[in-house]
């Protein structure tokens, strides 16, 4: 079966870039990306592709090449479902904030709504692809909804989780380590699986396209994120030990990472991992394990989150302690608000929690991030609900110039590893600050020997005062 028309429900950080890459690599496939968020779709259709809603290096150029040719963004969900041979579901699956599993389980209401809409609208057979990250065995529930509420057409379900990382989405999609496609072990299931293999084969080498059963594919996605996050928590746990023993966490990471069985990636100590997925996916894994009665398994993975929360709190506490145990009324500048460099995504960013801690100590914060808007910073703080919207606006300023942001500050905290922070004029910044001038580097990105020579009092995560 050859796919001619693809619909993707959800034009977010995964749906948008993934479908742009499919359109760019498969000129004979029409790709319709649909979403209920009108503002988001309008931004994807902005005549200036620099204004698309997601910042990713290389993405705007790719959208420019394909949009209006075989790539379309729209809010006409029903029409796109009707026209498609294959439908990707790429909607959000956040942690539940209510009811059973609150704070742990994945909220599948958006997935279920998609399934019901597809079932109600489809009058021809469809291949349904789970692109969102889902709890293992979700395909079973999807199939029941589709078969029981549909119009008698056939639905084949595949699991095709996405492994792209934000900030490197375009290159990850172009050269993926692997593409994973889980399908039912039936004749129809195998045909559906092959149809999706054929789509990816347009640019991904065949040996990198892994096919498995649906449950292995669903569980592998949660597991991959859990393993990655576990490495960050492991090195962060050691960063605290390094600070009290005068070992240097970067040297330790290099030494252990040189062992080919361990590998060098994902061993960068930090103020804590953020992003929309690591925490949510581990919580989901913990919840699933508990629901099968596997309490030791659940406790093991939960520790990754406990360590991450500790690391964010520890960093914020260090700032307060160093500033003579009080930051009340002091101006502290946060460099970076995004959860990592090269993205405008702030979901679960460590910066939000560090800011919240400092605000609770009555600090006055000034934020500078090259890609995050003032509106987004306030929305992240308001969402926490710790203080009123008025208080957040009174205590927090968001500026477009890093120099203005650091002028007359008592301290600076680096919370995102943006490259531009390395090339700032640190002599001028030091001169403009109140003395003693403190700098807290939560990402170990700056040259602390030079900063020391200028006169800064430095604290670097994993190294301590230096
Ligand atoms: P997102 O919030 O950026 O985008 C989801 C979009 O789906 C939103 O624009 C929302 O309006 C839309 N939507 C929700 N319900 C809808 C409906 N019924 N009809 C039409 N549109 C609807 O989320 P995301 O970051 O793209 O993540 C999507 C999924 O992919 C999640 O399960 C996530 O875990 C997974 N994932 C994310 C990443 C990442 O880097 N962000 C990477 C791999 C996997
Ligand atoms: C992560 C995974 O890397 C992707 O494979 C996966 O598809 C995605 O989650 C998802 O499912 O959403 P992402 O969260 O975009 O991607 O970014 P990462 O590069 O993994 O970074 C996550 C967080 O860990 C960031 O805050 C980053 O700064 C932090 N990190 C990462 C460290 O602190 N140290 C490291 O060594 C690596």
Short mmCIF file of C-alpha atoms and ligand atoms in Angstrom, two decimals:
data_model
loop_
_atom_site.label_atom_id
_atom_site.label_comp_id
_atom_site.label_asym_id
_atom_site.label_seq_id
_atom_site.Cartn_x
_atom_site.Cartn_y
_atom_site.Cartn_z
CA UNK A 1 0.00 0.00 0.00
CA UNK A 2 1.44 3.38 -0.98
CA UNK A 3 0.63 6.41 1.16
CA UNK A 4 -0.46 9.49 -0.81
CA UNK A 5 -2.07 11.66 1.85
CA UNK A 6 -1.05 12.11 5.49
CA UNK A 7 -2.91 14.01 8.18
CA UNK A 8 -1.23 14.93 11.45
CA UNK A 9 -3.42 15.99 14.36
CA UNK A 10 -1.38 18.35 16.57
CA UNK A 11 0.86 21.12 15.18
CA UNK A 12 3.18 21.34 18.18
CA UNK A 13 6.88 20.77 18.82
CA UNK A 14 6.62 17.24 17.41
CA UNK A 15 3.84 17.42 14.79
CA UNK A 16 5.16 20.59 13.14
CA UNK A 17 8.82 19.66 12.61
CA UNK A 18 8.16 15.94 11.94
CA UNK A 19 5.59 16.61 9.25
CA UNK A 20 7.75 19.32 7.69
CA UNK A 21 10.53 16.74 7.33
CA UNK A 22 8.18 14.12 5.82
CA UNK A 23 6.89 16.71 3.33
CA UNK A 24 10.43 17.79 2.46
CA UNK A 25 11.57 14.20 1.86
CA UNK A 26 8.44 12.81 0.18
CA UNK A 27 7.41 15.20 -2.58
CA UNK A 28 4.60 12.89 -3.77
CA UNK A 29 2.83 12.79 -0.38
CA UNK A 30 0.38 15.55 0.62
CA UNK A 31 0.83 16.39 4.30
CA UNK A 32 -1.92 18.23 6.20
CA UNK A 33 -1.06 19.34 9.73
CA UNK A 34 -4.17 20.28 11.70
CA UNK A 35 -4.77 21.74 15.14
CA UNK A 36 -7.62 23.24 17.13
CA UNK A 37 -5.37 26.09 18.25
CA UNK A 38 -6.16 28.81 15.69
CA UNK A 39 -3.38 31.12 16.85
CA UNK A 40 -0.79 28.38 16.42
CA UNK A 41 -2.01 27.48 12.92
CA UNK A 42 -2.04 31.17 11.92
CA UNK A 43 1.59 31.41 13.06
CA UNK A 44 2.55 28.31 11.01
CA UNK A 45 0.94 30.05 8.01
CA UNK A 46 2.61 33.43 8.64
CA UNK A 47 3.93 34.78 5.33
CA UNK A 48 7.29 35.35 7.06
CA UNK A 49 8.48 31.86 8.05
CA UNK A 50 10.68 33.40 10.77
CA UNK A 51 7.42 33.85 12.70
CA UNK A 52 6.45 30.16 12.83
CA UNK A 53 5.47 29.26 16.41
CA UNK A 54 8.44 27.01 17.14
CA UNK A 55 12.04 28.10 17.09
CA UNK A 56 14.33 25.32 15.84
CA UNK A 57 17.55 25.88 13.89
CA UNK A 58 16.86 25.15 10.18
CA UNK A 59 13.10 24.71 10.55
CA UNK A 60 11.95 28.01 9.13
CA UNK A 61 13.95 27.38 5.90
CA UNK A 62 12.44 23.90 5.55
CA UNK A 63 8.91 25.26 6.02
CA UNK A 64 9.60 27.91 3.39
CA UNK A 65 10.56 25.19 0.88
CA UNK A 66 7.55 22.94 1.40
CA UNK A 67 4.61 25.00 2.69
CA UNK A 68 1.93 25.49 0.03
CA UNK A 69 3.50 22.76 -2.16
CA UNK A 70 2.80 19.51 -0.33
CA UNK A 71 2.71 20.80 3.27
CA UNK A 72 -0.39 22.56 4.62
CA UNK A 73 -1.37 23.85 8.08
CA UNK A 74 -5.05 24.24 8.89
CA UNK A 75 -7.78 24.04 11.51
CA UNK A 76 -10.00 21.92 9.19
CA UNK A 77 -9.52 18.73 11.18
CA UNK A 78 -12.49 16.77 9.75
CA UNK A 79 -11.53 17.44 6.15
CA UNK A 80 -7.92 16.40 6.73
CA UNK A 81 -9.06 13.16 8.43
CA UNK A 82 -11.39 12.38 5.57
CA UNK A 83 -8.70 12.92 2.91
CA UNK A 84 -5.93 10.92 4.62
CA UNK A 85 -4.72 7.32 4.15
CA UNK A 86 -2.58 7.65 7.27
CA UNK A 87 -3.30 9.78 10.36
CA UNK A 88 -0.60 10.68 12.89
CA UNK A 89 -1.84 11.58 16.36
CA UNK A 90 0.67 14.05 17.79
CA UNK A 91 -1.31 15.80 20.49
CA UNK A 92 -0.08 16.61 24.00
CA UNK A 93 -0.16 13.94 26.74
CA UNK A 94 0.55 15.96 29.90
CA UNK A 95 0.60 14.66 33.46
CA UNK A 96 -2.93 14.40 34.88
CA UNK A 97 -3.89 17.28 37.17
CA UNK A 98 -7.10 15.73 38.51
CA UNK A 99 -8.74 12.49 39.60
CA UNK A 100 -7.14 9.05 39.76
CA UNK A 101 -3.43 9.21 38.95
CA UNK A 102 -3.30 12.98 39.55
CA UNK A 103 0.30 14.21 39.34
CA UNK A 104 1.57 10.89 37.91
CA UNK A 105 -0.44 9.31 35.08
CA UNK A 106 -0.54 10.67 31.53
CA UNK A 107 -3.74 12.54 30.71
CA UNK A 108 -5.11 10.76 27.67
CA UNK A 109 -8.18 12.97 27.14
CA UNK A 110 -6.74 14.65 24.02
CA UNK A 111 -5.84 11.26 22.52
CA UNK A 112 -9.31 9.90 23.17
CA UNK A 113 -10.93 12.99 21.63
CA UNK A 114 -8.86 12.46 18.49
CA UNK A 115 -9.88 8.80 18.31
CA UNK A 116 -13.56 9.67 18.67
CA UNK A 117 -13.30 12.39 16.03
CA UNK A 118 -11.51 10.08 13.59
CA UNK A 119 -14.10 7.35 14.17
CA UNK A 120 -16.99 9.76 13.61
CA UNK A 121 -15.58 11.28 10.44
CA UNK A 122 -13.75 8.47 8.59
CA UNK A 123 -15.64 6.74 5.78
CA UNK A 124 -12.60 4.92 4.32
CA UNK A 125 -9.95 2.66 5.90
CA UNK A 126 -7.19 4.51 7.77
CA UNK A 127 -3.83 3.70 9.30
CA UNK A 128 -3.61 5.44 12.67
CA UNK A 129 -0.13 6.24 13.94
CA UNK A 130 0.56 6.98 17.59
CA UNK A 131 3.21 9.72 17.42
CA UNK A 132 2.52 11.10 20.91
CA UNK A 133 4.31 9.42 23.82
CA UNK A 134 1.80 7.04 25.41
CA UNK A 135 1.54 4.54 28.24
CA UNK A 136 2.17 0.96 27.15
CA UNK A 137 -1.06 -0.68 25.87
CA UNK A 138 -2.76 2.58 24.85
CA UNK A 139 -3.18 1.18 21.32
CA UNK A 140 -5.60 -1.36 22.76
CA UNK A 141 -7.89 1.41 24.09
CA UNK A 142 -7.56 3.40 20.86
CA UNK A 143 -8.59 0.38 18.80
CA UNK A 144 -11.65 -0.27 20.95
CA UNK A 145 -12.84 3.32 20.65
CA UNK A 146 -12.24 3.40 16.89
CA UNK A 147 -13.89 0.03 16.22
CA UNK A 148 -16.86 0.63 18.52
CA UNK A 149 -17.73 4.16 17.48
CA UNK A 150 -16.65 4.10 13.81
CA UNK A 151 -18.60 3.74 10.57
CA UNK A 152 -17.58 0.13 9.91
CA UNK A 153 -14.28 1.02 8.22
CA UNK A 154 -10.97 -0.65 9.14
CA UNK A 155 -8.43 1.01 11.41
CA UNK A 156 -4.87 -0.32 11.74
CA UNK A 157 -2.88 1.07 14.62
CA UNK A 158 0.85 1.65 14.62
CA UNK A 159 3.12 3.04 17.31
CA UNK A 160 5.83 5.35 15.94
CA UNK A 161 7.22 7.32 18.88
CA UNK A 162 9.37 10.37 18.21
CA UNK A 163 12.91 10.65 19.57
CA UNK A 164 13.84 14.16 18.41
CA UNK A 165 15.30 16.54 20.97
CA UNK A 166 14.35 20.20 20.91
CA UNK A 167 17.02 22.55 19.62
CA UNK A 168 18.30 19.82 17.27
CA UNK A 169 14.95 18.67 15.86
CA UNK A 170 15.80 19.19 12.20
CA UNK A 171 19.08 17.29 12.28
CA UNK A 172 17.58 14.57 14.52
CA UNK A 173 14.75 14.08 12.02
CA UNK A 174 17.10 14.12 9.05
CA UNK A 175 19.59 11.64 10.55
CA UNK A 176 17.75 9.71 13.26
CA UNK A 177 19.65 7.09 15.29
CA UNK A 178 16.63 4.92 14.62
CA UNK A 179 12.98 5.10 13.60
CA UNK A 180 10.78 2.76 15.63
CA UNK A 181 7.56 1.33 14.21
CA UNK A 182 5.42 -1.02 16.27
CA UNK A 183 2.60 -2.89 14.56
CA UNK A 184 0.07 -5.63 15.17
CA UNK A 185 1.35 -9.12 14.39
CA UNK A 186 -1.36 -9.84 11.82
CA UNK A 187 -1.36 -9.68 8.00
CA UNK A 188 -3.11 -6.28 8.05
CA UNK A 189 -0.79 -5.06 10.81
CA UNK A 190 2.31 -6.03 8.82
CA UNK A 191 0.99 -4.26 5.69
CA UNK A 192 0.32 -1.08 7.68
CA UNK A 193 3.78 -1.29 9.23
CA UNK A 194 5.36 -1.69 5.79
CA UNK A 195 3.44 1.36 4.49
CA UNK A 196 5.06 3.52 7.18
CA UNK A 197 8.47 1.88 6.66
CA UNK A 198 8.15 2.93 2.99
CA UNK A 199 7.48 6.55 3.95
CA UNK A 200 10.63 6.76 6.12
CA UNK A 201 12.68 4.80 3.57
CA UNK A 202 12.61 7.90 1.39
CA UNK A 203 15.50 9.22 3.48
CA UNK A 204 16.29 6.91 6.43
CA UNK A 205 18.56 3.89 5.77
CA UNK A 206 16.56 0.65 6.08
CA UNK A 207 18.80 -0.80 8.81
CA UNK A 208 17.88 2.16 11.03
CA UNK A 209 14.15 1.47 10.77
CA UNK A 210 13.27 -0.93 13.59
CA UNK A 211 9.99 -2.83 13.55
CA UNK A 212 8.58 -4.37 16.73
CA UNK A 213 5.23 -5.28 18.21
CA UNK A 214 3.08 -2.35 19.37
CA UNK A 215 3.71 -2.81 23.10
CA UNK A 216 7.50 -2.92 22.74
CA UNK A 217 7.39 0.28 20.73
CA UNK A 218 5.15 2.11 23.21
CA UNK A 219 7.27 1.02 26.19
CA UNK A 220 10.61 1.74 24.46
CA UNK A 221 9.76 5.42 24.16
CA UNK A 222 9.10 5.84 27.89
CA UNK A 223 12.18 3.77 28.67
CA UNK A 224 14.50 5.77 26.38
CA UNK A 225 13.52 9.01 28.11
CA UNK A 226 13.83 7.40 31.53
CA UNK A 227 17.38 6.18 30.75
CA UNK A 228 18.43 9.60 29.44
CA UNK A 229 17.01 11.45 32.44
CA UNK A 230 18.57 8.89 34.78
CA UNK A 231 22.02 9.74 33.41
CA UNK A 232 21.45 13.44 34.10
CA UNK A 233 20.29 12.72 37.65
CA UNK A 234 23.25 10.39 38.18
CA UNK A 235 25.79 13.03 37.18
CA UNK A 236 23.89 15.70 39.12
CA UNK A 237 23.97 13.51 42.23
CA UNK A 238 27.74 13.30 41.80
CA UNK A 239 28.00 17.05 41.26
CA UNK A 240 27.03 17.60 44.88
CA UNK A 241 29.61 15.09 46.06
CA UNK A 242 32.22 16.78 43.84
CA UNK A 243 31.52 20.14 45.45
CA UNK A 244 32.37 18.84 48.92
CA UNK A 245 35.37 16.75 47.89
CA UNK A 246 36.99 19.17 45.40
CA UNK A 247 36.70 16.63 42.61
CA UNK A 248 35.61 18.38 39.38
CA UNK A 249 32.42 16.90 37.96
CA UNK A 250 33.42 17.72 34.37
CA UNK A 251 36.66 15.78 34.82
CA UNK A 252 34.79 12.89 36.41
CA UNK A 253 32.30 12.89 33.53
CA UNK A 254 35.12 12.84 30.98
CA UNK A 255 36.87 10.00 32.80
CA UNK A 256 33.83 7.76 33.13
CA UNK A 257 32.44 8.69 29.69
CA UNK A 258 35.66 7.51 28.04
CA UNK A 259 34.61 3.96 28.93
CA UNK A 260 32.86 2.86 25.74
CA UNK A 261 30.36 0.86 27.81
CA UNK A 262 29.24 4.07 29.53
CA UNK A 263 29.66 6.57 26.67
CA UNK A 264 30.26 10.31 26.88
CA UNK A 265 26.85 11.79 26.05
CA UNK A 266 24.30 13.05 28.57
CA UNK A 267 26.80 13.41 31.39
CA UNK A 268 26.70 17.19 31.68
CA UNK A 269 25.96 18.28 35.24
CA UNK A 270 23.34 21.01 35.36
CA UNK A 271 20.84 22.86 37.49
CA UNK A 272 18.46 20.03 36.57
CA UNK A 273 16.75 18.69 33.51
CA UNK A 274 13.66 20.42 32.22
CA UNK A 275 11.47 20.07 29.16
CA UNK A 276 7.97 18.82 28.67
CA UNK A 277 8.82 15.13 28.61
CA UNK A 278 11.45 13.71 30.97
CA UNK A 279 9.51 14.34 34.16
CA UNK A 280 6.12 13.53 32.68
CA UNK A 281 7.33 10.29 31.10
CA UNK A 282 9.12 9.06 34.23
CA UNK A 283 6.08 9.87 36.37
CA UNK A 284 4.04 7.88 33.90
CA UNK A 285 6.50 4.96 34.12
CA UNK A 286 6.29 5.11 37.92
CA UNK A 287 2.49 5.13 37.76
CA UNK A 288 2.35 2.20 35.35
CA UNK A 289 4.76 0.18 37.50
CA UNK A 290 2.71 0.91 40.63
CA UNK A 291 -0.50 -0.03 38.87
CA UNK A 292 1.01 -3.47 38.14
CA UNK A 293 2.05 -3.73 41.83
CA UNK A 294 5.76 -3.33 40.98
CA UNK A 295 6.63 -1.00 43.85
CA UNK A 296 10.42 -1.49 43.82
CA UNK A 297 10.48 -0.71 40.09
CA UNK A 298 8.38 2.41 40.71
CA UNK A 299 10.60 3.60 43.59
CA UNK A 300 13.74 3.09 41.52
CA UNK A 301 12.57 5.41 38.73
CA UNK A 302 10.95 7.94 41.05
CA UNK A 303 14.38 8.62 42.53
CA UNK A 304 15.41 10.22 39.21
CA UNK A 305 12.76 12.91 39.74
CA UNK A 306 13.53 13.31 43.44
CA UNK A 307 17.19 13.97 42.57
CA UNK A 308 16.23 16.47 39.89
CA UNK A 309 13.99 18.44 42.24
CA UNK A 310 16.77 18.41 44.83
CA UNK A 311 19.26 19.81 42.31
CA UNK A 312 17.03 22.79 41.37
CA UNK A 313 16.35 23.59 45.03
CA UNK A 314 19.99 23.14 45.99
CA UNK A 315 21.11 25.65 43.34
CA UNK A 316 18.55 28.27 44.43
CA UNK A 317 19.42 27.73 48.10
CA UNK A 318 23.11 28.21 47.29
CA UNK A 319 22.34 31.64 45.82
CA UNK A 320 20.53 32.74 48.96
CA UNK A 321 23.23 31.37 51.29
CA UNK A 322 26.03 33.02 49.33
CA UNK A 323 24.27 36.38 49.28
CA UNK A 324 24.65 36.53 53.09
CA UNK A 325 21.47 34.51 53.69
CA UNK A 326 19.14 37.17 52.39
CA UNK A 327 18.08 38.16 48.89
CA UNK A 328 15.14 40.28 49.99
CA UNK A 329 15.02 43.39 47.78
CA UNK A 330 18.20 42.33 45.93
CA UNK A 331 18.34 42.38 42.15
CA UNK A 332 19.25 38.98 40.71
CA UNK A 333 19.54 38.52 36.94
CA UNK A 334 18.64 35.17 35.41
CA UNK A 335 20.40 34.49 32.12
CA UNK A 336 18.21 32.08 30.19
CA UNK A 337 14.65 30.93 30.73
CA UNK A 338 14.28 28.17 28.06
CA UNK A 339 14.83 24.60 29.32
CA UNK A 340 17.88 24.27 27.04
CA UNK A 341 19.60 26.32 24.36
CA UNK A 342 18.30 26.74 20.80
CA UNK A 343 14.63 26.43 21.70
CA UNK A 344 11.93 28.86 22.83
CA UNK A 345 10.27 26.07 24.84
CA UNK A 346 10.09 26.77 28.58
CA UNK A 347 8.02 23.83 29.76
CA UNK A 348 9.34 22.51 33.11
CA UNK A 349 12.45 24.69 32.70
CA UNK A 350 14.67 24.67 35.80
CA UNK A 351 14.62 28.49 35.55
CA UNK A 352 10.95 28.58 36.58
CA UNK A 353 11.63 26.73 39.83
CA UNK A 354 14.80 28.64 40.67
CA UNK A 355 12.89 31.89 40.07
CA UNK A 356 10.01 30.74 42.25
CA UNK A 357 12.35 29.90 45.13
CA UNK A 358 14.12 33.28 44.91
CA UNK A 359 10.82 35.17 44.65
CA UNK A 360 9.62 33.43 47.79
CA UNK A 361 12.70 34.96 49.45
CA UNK A 362 11.54 38.35 48.12
CA UNK A 363 14.29 38.79 45.52
CA UNK A 364 13.70 41.12 42.58
CA UNK A 365 14.38 39.25 39.37
CA UNK A 366 15.40 40.41 35.93
CA UNK A 367 15.23 37.86 33.14
CA UNK A 368 17.03 37.80 29.83
CA UNK A 369 16.56 35.01 27.27
CA UNK A 370 17.30 35.43 23.56
CA UNK A 371 14.17 33.55 22.40
CA UNK A 372 11.62 33.59 25.20
CA UNK A 373 9.02 36.37 25.31
CA UNK A 374 8.01 38.42 28.34
CA UNK A 375 4.46 37.07 27.98
CA UNK A 376 5.78 33.49 28.27
CA UNK A 377 7.84 34.22 31.41
CA UNK A 378 4.83 35.74 33.19
CA UNK A 379 2.57 32.94 32.02
CA UNK A 380 5.01 30.31 33.44
CA UNK A 381 5.14 32.08 36.82
CA UNK A 382 1.38 32.71 36.94
CA UNK A 383 0.76 29.03 36.16
CA UNK A 384 2.64 28.00 39.32
CA UNK A 385 0.07 29.90 41.34
CA UNK A 386 2.56 30.71 44.13
CA UNK A 387 1.75 34.44 44.04
CA UNK A 388 -0.67 36.79 42.34
CA UNK A 389 -0.23 37.95 38.74
CA UNK A 390 0.28 41.47 40.07
CA UNK A 391 3.09 40.32 42.40
CA UNK A 392 4.83 38.46 39.57
CA UNK A 393 4.80 41.62 37.42
CA UNK A 394 5.99 43.77 40.31
CA UNK A 395 8.91 41.51 41.24
CA UNK A 396 9.99 40.27 37.80
CA UNK A 397 11.18 42.27 34.80
CA UNK A 398 11.96 40.76 31.41
CA UNK A 399 14.44 42.72 29.29
CA UNK A 400 15.71 42.40 25.71
CA UNK A 401 19.27 43.51 26.45
CA UNK A 402 21.52 41.30 28.58
CA UNK A 403 23.62 44.32 29.58
CA UNK A 404 20.63 46.30 30.79
CA UNK A 405 19.40 43.16 32.59
CA UNK A 406 22.63 42.86 34.59
CA UNK A 407 23.13 46.57 35.31
CA UNK A 408 23.32 47.17 39.11
CA UNK A 409 22.54 43.52 39.85
CA UNK A 410 23.80 41.85 43.03
CA UNK A 411 24.10 38.49 41.32
CA UNK A 412 23.73 36.64 38.03
CA UNK A 413 22.53 33.06 37.60
CA UNK A 414 23.11 31.25 34.29
CA UNK A 415 20.20 28.87 33.78
CA UNK A 416 20.34 28.07 30.05
CA UNK A 417 23.52 27.34 28.08
CA UNK A 418 22.90 29.81 25.22
CA UNK A 419 26.13 30.25 23.22
CA UNK A 420 25.82 34.04 23.23
CA UNK A 421 26.42 34.14 27.01
CA UNK A 422 30.02 33.07 26.39
CA UNK A 423 30.78 36.09 24.20
CA UNK A 424 29.26 38.84 26.37
CA UNK A 425 31.58 41.62 27.49
CA UNK A 426 32.06 40.38 31.05
CA UNK A 427 34.42 43.24 32.00
CA UNK A 428 31.68 45.81 31.32
CA UNK A 429 29.11 43.68 33.09
CA UNK A 430 31.29 43.41 36.19
CA UNK A 431 31.81 47.18 36.24
CA UNK A 432 28.06 47.81 36.08
CA UNK A 433 27.19 45.45 38.96
CA UNK A 434 26.96 46.06 42.71
CA UNK A 435 29.93 44.68 44.66
CA UNK A 436 30.73 42.03 45.61
CA UNK A 437 29.48 40.74 42.23
CA UNK A 438 28.32 37.12 42.35
CA UNK A 439 27.91 34.75 39.43
CA UNK A 440 26.20 31.35 39.73
CA UNK A 441 26.66 29.10 36.70
CA UNK A 442 24.10 26.31 36.64
CA UNK A 443 25.38 25.00 33.33
CA UNK A 444 29.19 25.31 33.60
CA UNK A 445 29.27 27.27 30.36
CA UNK A 446 31.47 30.23 31.21
CA UNK A 447 35.22 30.57 31.58
CA UNK A 448 35.50 30.91 35.34
CA UNK A 449 39.23 31.52 35.46
CA UNK A 450 38.68 34.67 33.39
CA UNK A 451 35.66 35.70 35.43
CA UNK A 452 37.65 35.23 38.63
CA UNK A 453 40.40 37.40 37.23
CA UNK A 454 37.85 40.14 36.50
CA UNK A 455 36.74 40.01 40.12
CA UNK A 456 33.55 37.96 40.12
CA UNK A 457 32.79 35.60 42.98
CA UNK A 458 31.89 32.41 41.10
CA UNK A 459 29.88 29.37 41.97
CA UNK A 460 29.74 26.60 39.37
CA UNK A 461 27.47 23.60 39.67
CA UNK A 462 29.63 20.56 40.32
CA UNK A 463 32.67 22.63 41.21
CA UNK A 464 31.35 24.86 43.95
CA UNK A 465 32.99 28.20 44.71
CA UNK A 466 35.95 28.94 42.44
P1 LIG B 1 2.46 20.44 22.00
O1 LIG B 1 1.66 20.82 23.17
O2 LIG B 1 3.54 21.35 21.49
O3 LIG B 1 1.48 20.19 20.75
C1 LIG B 1 0.30 19.45 20.82
C2 LIG B 1 -0.74 20.13 19.95
O4 LIG B 1 -1.89 19.29 19.86
C3 LIG B 1 -1.24 21.48 20.49
O5 LIG B 1 -0.99 22.50 19.54
C4 LIG B 1 -2.75 21.25 20.72
O6 LIG B 1 -3.54 22.39 20.41
C5 LIG B 1 -3.04 20.13 19.75
N1 LIG B 1 -4.24 19.37 20.06
C6 LIG B 1 -4.63 18.84 21.26
N2 LIG B 1 -5.80 18.19 21.12
C7 LIG B 1 -6.17 18.32 19.82
C8 LIG B 1 -7.30 17.87 19.09
N3 LIG B 1 -8.27 17.13 19.66
N4 LIG B 1 -7.39 18.19 17.78
C9 LIG B 1 -6.42 18.94 17.19
N5 LIG B 1 -5.32 19.38 17.84
C10 LIG B 1 -5.20 19.08 19.15
O7 LIG B 1 3.07 19.02 22.32
P2 LIG B 1 4.42 18.36 21.72
O8 LIG B 1 5.60 18.86 22.46
O9 LIG B 1 4.39 18.45 20.24
O10 LIG B 1 4.22 16.85 22.18
C11 LIG B 1 3.27 16.02 21.57
C12 LIG B 1 3.54 14.59 21.99
O11 LIG B 1 4.83 14.19 21.52
C13 LIG B 1 3.55 14.36 23.50
O12 LIG B 1 3.00 13.09 23.77
C14 LIG B 1 5.03 14.35 23.84
O13 LIG B 1 5.31 13.57 24.97
C15 LIG B 1 5.64 13.73 22.61
N6 LIG B 1 7.03 14.10 22.33
C16 LIG B 1 7.43 15.40 22.46
C17 LIG B 1 8.74 15.76 22.13
C18 LIG B 1 9.23 17.17 22.25
O14 LIG B 1 10.42 17.40 22.05
N7 LIG B 1 8.39 18.15 22.56
C19 LIG B 1 9.63 14.79 21.64
C20 LIG B 1 9.17 13.48 21.49
C21 LIG B 1 7.87 13.15 21.84
C1 LIG B 2 14.42 14.56 25.22
C2 LIG B 2 15.13 13.39 24.56
O1 LIG B 2 16.51 13.72 24.41
C3 LIG B 2 14.52 13.09 23.18
O2 LIG B 2 15.12 11.92 22.64
C4 LIG B 2 13.01 12.86 23.36
O3 LIG B 2 12.42 12.65 22.09
C5 LIG B 2 12.39 14.06 24.02
O4 LIG B 2 13.03 14.30 25.30
C6 LIG B 2 10.93 13.90 24.32
O5 LIG B 2 10.42 12.81 24.37
O6 LIG B 2 10.35 14.97 24.53
P1 LIG B 2 14.53 17.22 25.01
O7 LIG B 2 13.79 17.18 26.29
O8 LIG B 2 14.00 18.03 23.90
O9 LIG B 2 14.66 15.73 24.43
O10 LIG B 2 16.03 17.71 25.24
P2 LIG B 2 17.31 16.99 25.90
O11 LIG B 2 18.48 17.35 25.09
O12 LIG B 2 17.10 15.57 26.16
O13 LIG B 2 17.46 17.77 27.28
C7 LIG B 2 16.51 17.58 28.33
C8 LIG B 2 16.99 18.32 29.56
O14 LIG B 2 18.13 17.66 30.14
C9 LIG B 2 17.44 19.77 29.29
O15 LIG B 2 17.01 20.60 30.33
C10 LIG B 2 18.94 19.66 29.26
O16 LIG B 2 19.59 20.85 29.61
C11 LIG B 2 19.18 18.59 30.33
N1 LIG B 2 20.47 17.89 30.15
C12 LIG B 2 20.69 17.12 29.06
C13 LIG B 2 21.42 18.01 31.14
O17 LIG B 2 21.22 18.70 32.14
N2 LIG B 2 22.61 17.34 30.98
C14 LIG B 2 22.88 16.56 29.90
O18 LIG B 2 23.97 15.97 29.83
C15 LIG B 2 21.88 16.46 28.91
#
